[in-house]
Tab-separated table of C-alpha atoms in Angstrom:
chain	number	residue	atom	x	y	z
C	1	MET	CA	33.670	-8.618	25.047
C	2	SER	CA	32.058	-4.845	24.128
C	3	PHE	CA	31.583	-4.510	20.315
C	4	THR	CA	29.123	-5.389	17.949
C	5	SER	CA	29.146	-5.356	14.123
C	6	ARG	CA	32.717	-5.665	14.332
C	7	ARG	CA	34.461	-4.048	11.570
C	8	VAL	CA	36.396	-6.686	9.166
C	9	THR	CA	40.179	-6.272	10.256
C	10	MET	CA	43.434	-7.238	8.450
C	11	ALA	CA	43.706	-10.088	11.101
C	12	ASP	CA	40.396	-11.662	9.315
C	13	VAL	CA	41.733	-11.341	5.540
C	14	ALA	CA	44.964	-12.496	7.033
C	15	ASN	CA	42.601	-15.681	8.608
C	16	ALA	CA	40.798	-16.290	5.363
C	17	SER	CA	43.808	-16.135	2.935
C	18	GLY	CA	46.339	-18.243	4.950
C	19	VAL	CA	48.690	-15.521	5.671
C	20	SER	CA	50.123	-13.429	8.278
C	21	ILE	CA	49.071	-9.936	9.194
C	22	GLY	CA	52.090	-8.513	7.981
C	23	THR	CA	51.728	-10.249	4.738
C	24	VAL	CA	48.207	-8.519	4.250
C	25	SER	CA	49.862	-5.262	4.871
C	26	LYS	CA	52.573	-5.418	2.250
C	27	ALA	CA	49.563	-6.662	-0.293
C	28	LEU	CA	47.546	-3.853	0.682
C	29	ASN	CA	49.738	-1.274	0.721
C	30	LYS	CA	51.572	-2.887	-2.678
C	31	ARG	CA	54.979	-2.994	-1.180
C	32	GLY	CA	57.639	-5.586	-0.110
C	33	GLN	CA	58.574	-8.634	-2.034
C	34	LEU	CA	55.322	-11.209	-2.586
C	35	ARG	CA	54.835	-13.845	-4.943
C	36	GLU	CA	52.022	-12.613	-7.013
C	37	ASP	CA	49.487	-15.639	-6.482
C	38	THR	CA	50.292	-14.722	-2.708
C	39	ARG	CA	49.023	-10.994	-3.482
C	40	ASP	CA	46.198	-12.171	-5.531
C	41	ARG	CA	44.991	-14.229	-2.767
C	42	VAL	CA	44.918	-11.587	-0.121
C	43	LEU	CA	43.038	-8.993	-2.479
C	44	ALA	CA	40.612	-11.659	-3.382
C	45	ALA	CA	39.933	-12.251	0.249
C	46	ALA	CA	40.032	-8.563	1.258
C	47	ARG	CA	37.347	-8.118	-1.543
C	48	GLU	CA	35.241	-11.091	-0.382
C	49	LEU	CA	35.333	-10.015	3.305
C	50	GLY	CA	34.245	-6.548	2.568
C	51	PHE	CA	37.675	-5.144	4.107
C	52	GLU	CA	37.923	-1.129	4.263
C	53	PRO	CA	41.199	0.001	5.455
C	54	SER	CA	41.421	2.608	7.977
C	55	VAL	CA	43.124	5.962	7.506
C	56	ALA	CA	46.155	4.616	9.291
C	57	GLU	CA	46.154	1.538	7.109
C	58	GLY	CA	45.567	3.258	3.820
C	59	ASN	CA	48.252	5.752	4.145
C	60	ARG	CA	50.695	4.489	6.377
C	61	ASN	CA	52.955	1.462	6.747
C	62	ASP	CA	51.374	0.778	10.437
C	63	VAL	CA	49.779	-2.338	10.155
C	64	LEU	CA	47.535	-2.176	13.557
C	65	THR	CA	46.301	1.216	15.076
C	66	ILE	CA	45.532	0.826	18.978
C	67	GLY	CA	43.878	3.647	20.932
C	68	LEU	CA	44.582	4.282	24.596
C	69	VAL	CA	42.212	6.456	26.229
C	70	THR	CA	43.356	6.978	29.988
C	71	SER	CA	42.491	9.643	32.890
C	72	ASP	CA	46.230	9.938	33.760
C	73	ASP	CA	47.152	13.778	33.360
C	74	ILE	CA	50.797	13.588	33.997
C	75	GLY	CA	51.879	10.015	32.917
C	76	ARG	CA	52.809	8.269	35.834
C	77	PHE	CA	50.677	5.232	35.241
C	78	SER	CA	49.842	5.603	31.328
C	79	ILE	CA	53.046	6.072	30.198
C	80	PRO	CA	54.669	2.564	31.417
C	81	VAL	CA	51.519	1.093	30.435
C	82	MET	CA	51.770	2.883	26.972
C	83	TYR	CA	55.413	1.478	27.033
C	84	GLY	CA	54.362	-2.151	27.719
C	85	LEU	CA	51.454	-2.027	24.939
C	86	GLU	CA	53.783	-0.563	22.115
C	87	ASP	CA	56.425	-3.402	23.351
C	88	SER	CA	53.616	-6.342	22.937
C	89	PHE	CA	53.613	-5.656	18.927
C	90	GLY	CA	56.449	-6.102	16.962
C	91	PRO	CA	58.277	-2.360	16.008
C	92	GLU	CA	56.567	-2.222	12.382
C	93	GLN	CA	53.448	-3.733	13.569
C	94	ALA	CA	51.563	-1.093	15.496
C	95	SER	CA	51.134	2.585	16.615
C	96	VAL	CA	49.524	3.654	19.840
C	97	LEU	CA	47.135	6.913	19.721
C	98	ILE	CA	46.674	8.207	23.210
C	99	SER	CA	43.630	10.098	24.340
C	100	ASN	CA	43.055	11.888	27.731
C	101	SER	CA	39.644	11.806	29.286
C	102	ARG	CA	40.825	13.555	32.385
C	103	GLY	CA	38.786	11.612	34.637
C	104	ASP	CA	35.385	12.758	32.721
C	105	LEU	CA	33.274	9.560	32.209
C	106	VAL	CA	31.453	11.909	29.382
C	107	ARG	CA	34.852	12.660	27.959
C	108	GLU	CA	35.738	9.193	28.054
C	109	ARG	CA	32.814	7.708	26.179
C	110	HIS	CA	33.792	10.685	23.563
C	111	CYS	CA	36.951	9.429	23.365
C	112	VAL	CA	36.264	6.063	22.873
C	113	GLU	CA	33.718	6.674	20.004
C	114	THR	CA	35.804	9.008	18.101
C	115	LEU	CA	38.460	6.477	17.893
C	116	ALA	CA	36.136	3.864	16.903
C	117	SER	CA	34.782	6.294	14.196
C	118	ARG	CA	38.762	6.523	13.108
C	119	ASN	CA	38.780	2.587	12.466
C	120	VAL	CA	41.269	1.848	14.946
C	121	ASP	CA	41.815	-1.993	15.270
C	122	ALA	CA	41.025	-1.738	19.150
C	123	ILE	CA	41.021	0.476	22.167
C	124	VAL	CA	42.427	0.293	25.414
C	125	VAL	CA	40.656	2.100	28.183
C	126	MET	CA	42.784	2.711	31.581
C	127	THR	CA	41.745	4.807	34.780
C	128	ASN	CA	43.790	5.846	37.655
C	129	LEU	CA	41.258	4.097	39.871
C	130	THR	CA	41.481	0.812	40.274
C	131	GLY	CA	38.301	-1.439	41.054
C	132	PRO	CA	34.959	-2.059	39.203
C	133	ARG	CA	33.934	0.544	36.750
C	134	ALA	CA	31.072	0.789	34.573
C	135	PRO	CA	31.190	-0.651	31.328
C	136	LEU	CA	31.177	1.595	28.203
C	137	PRO	CA	28.879	1.202	25.500
C	138	PRO	CA	29.691	-1.432	22.656
C	139	THR	CA	31.474	-0.033	19.785
C	140	SER	CA	32.535	-1.523	16.012
C	141	VAL	CA	36.216	-2.393	17.825
C	142	PRO	CA	37.221	-4.298	20.959
C	143	ILE	CA	37.952	-2.831	24.147
C	144	VAL	CA	40.143	-3.990	26.624
C	145	TYR	CA	40.188	-2.141	30.043
C	146	VAL	CA	43.366	-1.989	32.083
C	147	MET	CA	44.053	-1.004	35.903
C	148	GLY	CA	39.895	-0.593	36.742
C	149	HIS	CA	38.092	-3.288	35.557
C	150	SER	CA	34.728	-3.752	33.683
C	151	SER	CA	31.817	-4.818	35.902
C	152	ASP	CA	30.378	-6.750	33.031
C	153	PRO	CA	31.901	-10.095	32.985
C	154	GLU	CA	31.988	-10.517	29.325
C	155	ASP	CA	34.346	-7.925	28.835
C	156	MET	CA	38.064	-8.469	29.168
C	157	SER	CA	39.975	-6.505	31.857
C	158	VAL	CA	43.639	-6.834	32.845
C	159	VAL	CA	44.493	-5.751	36.601
C	160	VAL	CA	47.242	-5.464	39.108
C	161	ASP	CA	46.978	-7.982	41.892
C	162	GLN	CA	47.102	-5.741	44.535
C	163	VAL	CA	46.685	-8.271	47.280
C	164	GLN	CA	49.274	-10.048	45.963
C	165	GLY	CA	51.373	-6.911	46.122
C	166	MET	CA	50.651	-6.783	50.012
C	167	LEU	CA	51.388	-10.353	50.581
C	168	LEU	CA	54.998	-9.639	49.253
C	169	ALA	CA	55.299	-6.982	51.783
C	170	LEU	CA	54.176	-9.267	54.519
C	171	GLU	CA	56.590	-11.776	53.598
C	172	HIS	CA	59.507	-9.522	53.222
C	173	ALA	CA	58.641	-8.069	56.882
C	174	ALA	CA	58.323	-11.671	58.519
C	175	ASN	CA	61.394	-12.583	56.876
C	176	LEU	CA	63.560	-10.029	58.107
C	177	GLY	CA	62.187	-11.125	61.806
C	178	HIS	CA	60.046	-8.196	62.502
C	179	GLN	CA	56.720	-9.066	64.448
C	180	ASN	CA	54.897	-5.639	65.177
C	181	ILE	CA	53.766	-3.704	62.223
C	182	ALA	CA	51.570	-0.399	61.534
C	183	TYR	CA	49.991	0.020	58.196
C	184	VAL	CA	49.682	3.701	56.812
C	185	ALA	CA	46.683	4.043	54.154
C	186	GLY	CA	45.499	6.153	51.662
C	187	PRO	CA	41.489	7.208	51.908
C	188	ARG	CA	39.284	5.048	52.750
C	189	GLN	CA	36.921	5.217	50.148
C	190	ASP	CA	38.936	4.833	47.510
C	191	TYR	CA	39.089	1.222	46.334
C	192	SER	CA	43.018	0.522	46.320
C	193	ALA	CA	43.522	1.963	49.711
C	194	ARG	CA	40.872	-0.198	51.150
C	195	ILE	CA	41.976	-3.411	49.414
C	196	ARG	CA	45.851	-3.189	50.418
C	197	ALA	CA	44.692	-2.040	53.748
C	198	GLU	CA	42.390	-5.377	53.948
C	199	ALA	CA	44.866	-7.457	52.595
C	200	VAL	CA	47.375	-6.638	55.482
C	201	GLN	CA	44.262	-7.059	58.256
C	202	GLU	CA	43.694	-10.287	56.899
C	203	HIS	CA	46.945	-11.964	56.322
C	204	ALA	CA	49.257	-10.556	58.947
C	205	GLY	CA	48.710	-13.143	61.489
C	206	ALA	CA	49.696	-16.006	59.041
C	207	PHE	CA	53.078	-14.423	58.667
C	208	GLY	CA	53.464	-14.129	62.494
C	209	LEU	CA	53.183	-10.198	62.245
C	210	THR	CA	50.815	-8.512	64.893
C	211	LEU	CA	49.256	-5.222	63.433
C	212	ALA	CA	49.189	-2.139	65.642
C	213	GLY	CA	45.937	-1.287	66.974
C	214	ASP	CA	44.437	-3.927	65.045
C	215	ARG	CA	43.610	-1.755	62.238
C	216	PRO	CA	44.960	0.427	59.606
C	217	LEU	CA	45.556	4.393	59.640
C	218	TYR	CA	43.627	5.950	56.842
C	219	GLY	CA	44.554	9.163	55.394
C	220	ASN	CA	45.400	10.383	52.203
C	221	TRP	CA	47.554	9.879	49.282
C	222	SER	CA	50.009	12.415	50.346
C	223	GLU	CA	53.632	12.886	51.918
C	224	ALA	CA	51.899	15.191	54.706
C	225	TRP	CA	49.590	12.492	55.563
C	226	GLY	CA	52.704	10.147	55.991
C	227	ARG	CA	54.239	12.769	58.196
C	228	GLN	CA	51.265	12.927	60.199
C	229	ALA	CA	50.875	9.481	60.510
C	230	ALA	CA	54.618	8.836	62.036
C	231	GLN	CA	53.591	11.332	64.568
C	232	MET	CA	50.461	9.179	65.491
C	233	LEU	CA	52.457	6.425	65.517
C	234	ARG	CA	55.029	7.868	68.025
C	235	GLN	CA	52.359	8.656	70.366
C	236	ARG	CA	51.176	5.152	70.389
C	237	VAL	CA	52.466	2.799	73.187
C	238	GLU	CA	51.962	-0.624	71.417
C	239	PRO	CA	55.624	-0.966	69.502
C	240	VAL	CA	56.070	-0.830	66.054
C	241	ASP	CA	59.271	-2.252	63.960
C	242	ILE	CA	57.958	-1.740	60.796
C	243	VAL	CA	55.737	0.320	59.086
C	244	LEU	CA	53.715	-0.641	55.625
C	245	CYS	CA	52.633	1.701	53.932
C	246	GLY	CA	49.775	2.430	50.716
C	247	SER	CA	52.097	4.422	48.650
C	248	ASP	CA	55.504	5.345	48.030
C	249	GLU	CA	54.572	9.291	48.687
C	250	ILE	CA	52.713	8.027	52.113
C	251	ALA	CA	56.097	6.256	53.130
C	252	ARG	CA	58.139	9.348	52.028
C	253	GLY	CA	56.382	11.204	54.531
C	254	VAL	CA	56.534	8.592	57.269
C	255	ALA	CA	60.256	8.523	56.647
C	256	ASP	CA	60.545	12.135	56.881
C	257	GLY	CA	58.303	12.237	60.061
C	258	LEU	CA	60.625	9.538	62.028
C	259	ARG	CA	63.768	11.236	60.889
C	260	GLU	CA	62.257	14.704	62.244
C	261	ALA	CA	62.301	12.424	65.710
C	262	ASN	CA	65.620	11.125	65.367
C	263	ILE	CA	64.395	7.551	64.586
C	264	VAL	CA	66.722	6.142	62.432
C	265	VAL	CA	65.464	3.949	59.578
C	266	PRO	CA	65.792	1.159	59.382
C	267	HIS	CA	67.714	0.607	62.007
C	268	ASP	CA	64.450	1.412	64.854
C	269	VAL	CA	61.900	1.139	62.171
C	270	ALA	CA	61.558	-0.174	58.728
C	271	ILE	CA	59.343	1.226	56.205
C	272	ILE	CA	58.009	-0.723	52.989
C	273	GLY	CA	56.085	1.678	50.259
C	274	PHE	CA	53.770	0.563	47.373
C	275	ASP	CA	54.023	1.439	43.439
C	276	ASN	CA	57.771	1.827	42.925
C	277	TRP	CA	57.362	5.612	41.864
C	278	ALA	CA	60.818	6.877	41.461
C	279	ALA	CA	60.098	10.080	42.248
C	280	ALA	CA	59.331	9.038	46.052
C	281	ALA	CA	60.744	5.471	46.179
C	282	VAL	CA	64.304	6.290	44.521
C	283	ASN	CA	64.512	10.216	46.077
C	284	CYS	CA	63.413	9.394	49.574
C	285	ARG	CA	66.153	9.098	52.359
C	286	PRO	CA	66.884	6.119	52.947
C	287	SER	CA	65.324	5.085	49.631
C	288	LEU	CA	62.240	2.878	50.052
C	289	THR	CA	61.593	-0.801	49.727
C	290	THR	CA	58.657	-0.854	47.802
C	291	ILE	CA	56.153	-3.122	46.037
C	292	ASP	CA	56.425	-2.620	42.076
C	293	MET	CA	52.882	-2.890	40.135
C	294	ASN	CA	55.147	-3.888	36.976
C	295	LEU	CA	52.942	-1.324	34.805
C	296	GLU	CA	54.898	-2.250	31.514
C	297	GLU	CA	54.044	-5.965	31.990
C	298	LEU	CA	50.588	-4.818	32.460
C	299	GLY	CA	50.454	-3.217	29.277
C	300	ARG	CA	52.280	-5.998	27.382
C	301	ALA	CA	49.649	-8.364	28.826
C	302	ALA	CA	46.711	-5.977	27.474
C	303	GLY	CA	48.504	-6.039	24.291
C	304	ALA	CA	48.385	-9.892	24.050
C	305	ARG	CA	44.282	-9.473	24.842
C	306	VAL	CA	44.191	-6.989	22.211
C	307	LEU	CA	45.920	-8.976	19.597
C	308	GLU	CA	43.667	-12.056	20.685
C	309	ALA	CA	40.545	-9.851	20.270
C	310	ILE	CA	41.899	-8.421	17.207
C	311	GLY	CA	42.160	-12.103	15.924
C	312	GLY	CA	38.390	-13.068	16.987
C	313	ASN	CA	39.856	-14.870	19.936
C	314	SER	CA	38.485	-12.605	22.770
C	315	ARG	CA	38.673	-13.419	26.134
C	316	THR	CA	36.615	-12.501	28.951
C	317	GLY	CA	36.698	-11.696	32.608
C	318	VAL	CA	39.478	-10.323	34.853
C	319	GLU	CA	43.033	-11.069	34.640
C	320	ALA	CA	45.121	-9.941	37.520
C	321	GLN	CA	48.845	-9.258	36.950
C	322	PRO	CA	51.201	-10.203	40.120
C	323	CYS	CA	53.724	-7.314	41.731
C	324	GLN	CA	57.252	-7.370	42.498
C	325	LEU	CA	59.363	-6.441	45.513
C	326	ILE	CA	61.853	-4.098	45.152
C	327	VAL	CA	64.234	-3.857	48.125
C	328	ARG	CA	66.374	-0.761	48.981
C	329	ASP	CA	67.928	0.799	51.950
C	330	SER	CA	64.565	1.228	54.086
C	331	THR	CA	64.417	-2.171	54.898
């Protein structure tokens, strides 16, 4: 775990005095109904450990303060993760402070250092990009990485199991009786685009599926690319009865491109997207069957790892959370 000279937390005081974190909060903030000997025991443990309340602990009723540093400008990914993070604590147990790094690594480091200096209890660092990333310098509080995983095996990272998500899509295609698939991917240099496309290439045969051209079509994360890919697929001689896409935006573009050519979805060709982003998946015509990354569950899992770290029971490594198939009209 990326922290040294760890600040004494309420969890430490709770462990030392044999009570819950909530009881420690009540004793320190002189609120709630506590037995006098319990309050004295908590205060004595706090003094012995050298506990210093953070600004949030000293002036508010929140027990824990968690910093969330994200590079997501529009909240498409960070908001559901934040909801899950908040849900992993009780309604009066924690508050989440969000800071946007705007995809700038220097700004991200500054956000983390600032939050640590404000004595938050832990920090969750989230990027829009998945795959390995450089670890941040050690801080006085624990750090948990989300989406993009730290390249340091001693850190704790919680990620989406994107390969499992693509296997769900392949299984669904096979169960519907399809045999000939195409895969329309995002940009080749993007980790998510590559790992999803490689999963299709590697595992399609195991489901009795044949990949058109034996390779994915790489492009970018846009509806415009989806429409272009649909035109390319229409010009191919290989039969295609279902198109798997690297994102819902791409899938919506494919749907538009097929509809413009009077190809009926799903009667003539079915489509599966990835992300379950409502703006694209629900508003597509027809609505998209897609793979949901379960971002709120991702946030809840990160919250569980945060609680363990605050309590002195940090885990290390990369924890992959499963995706879910959402079936709609496009299949």
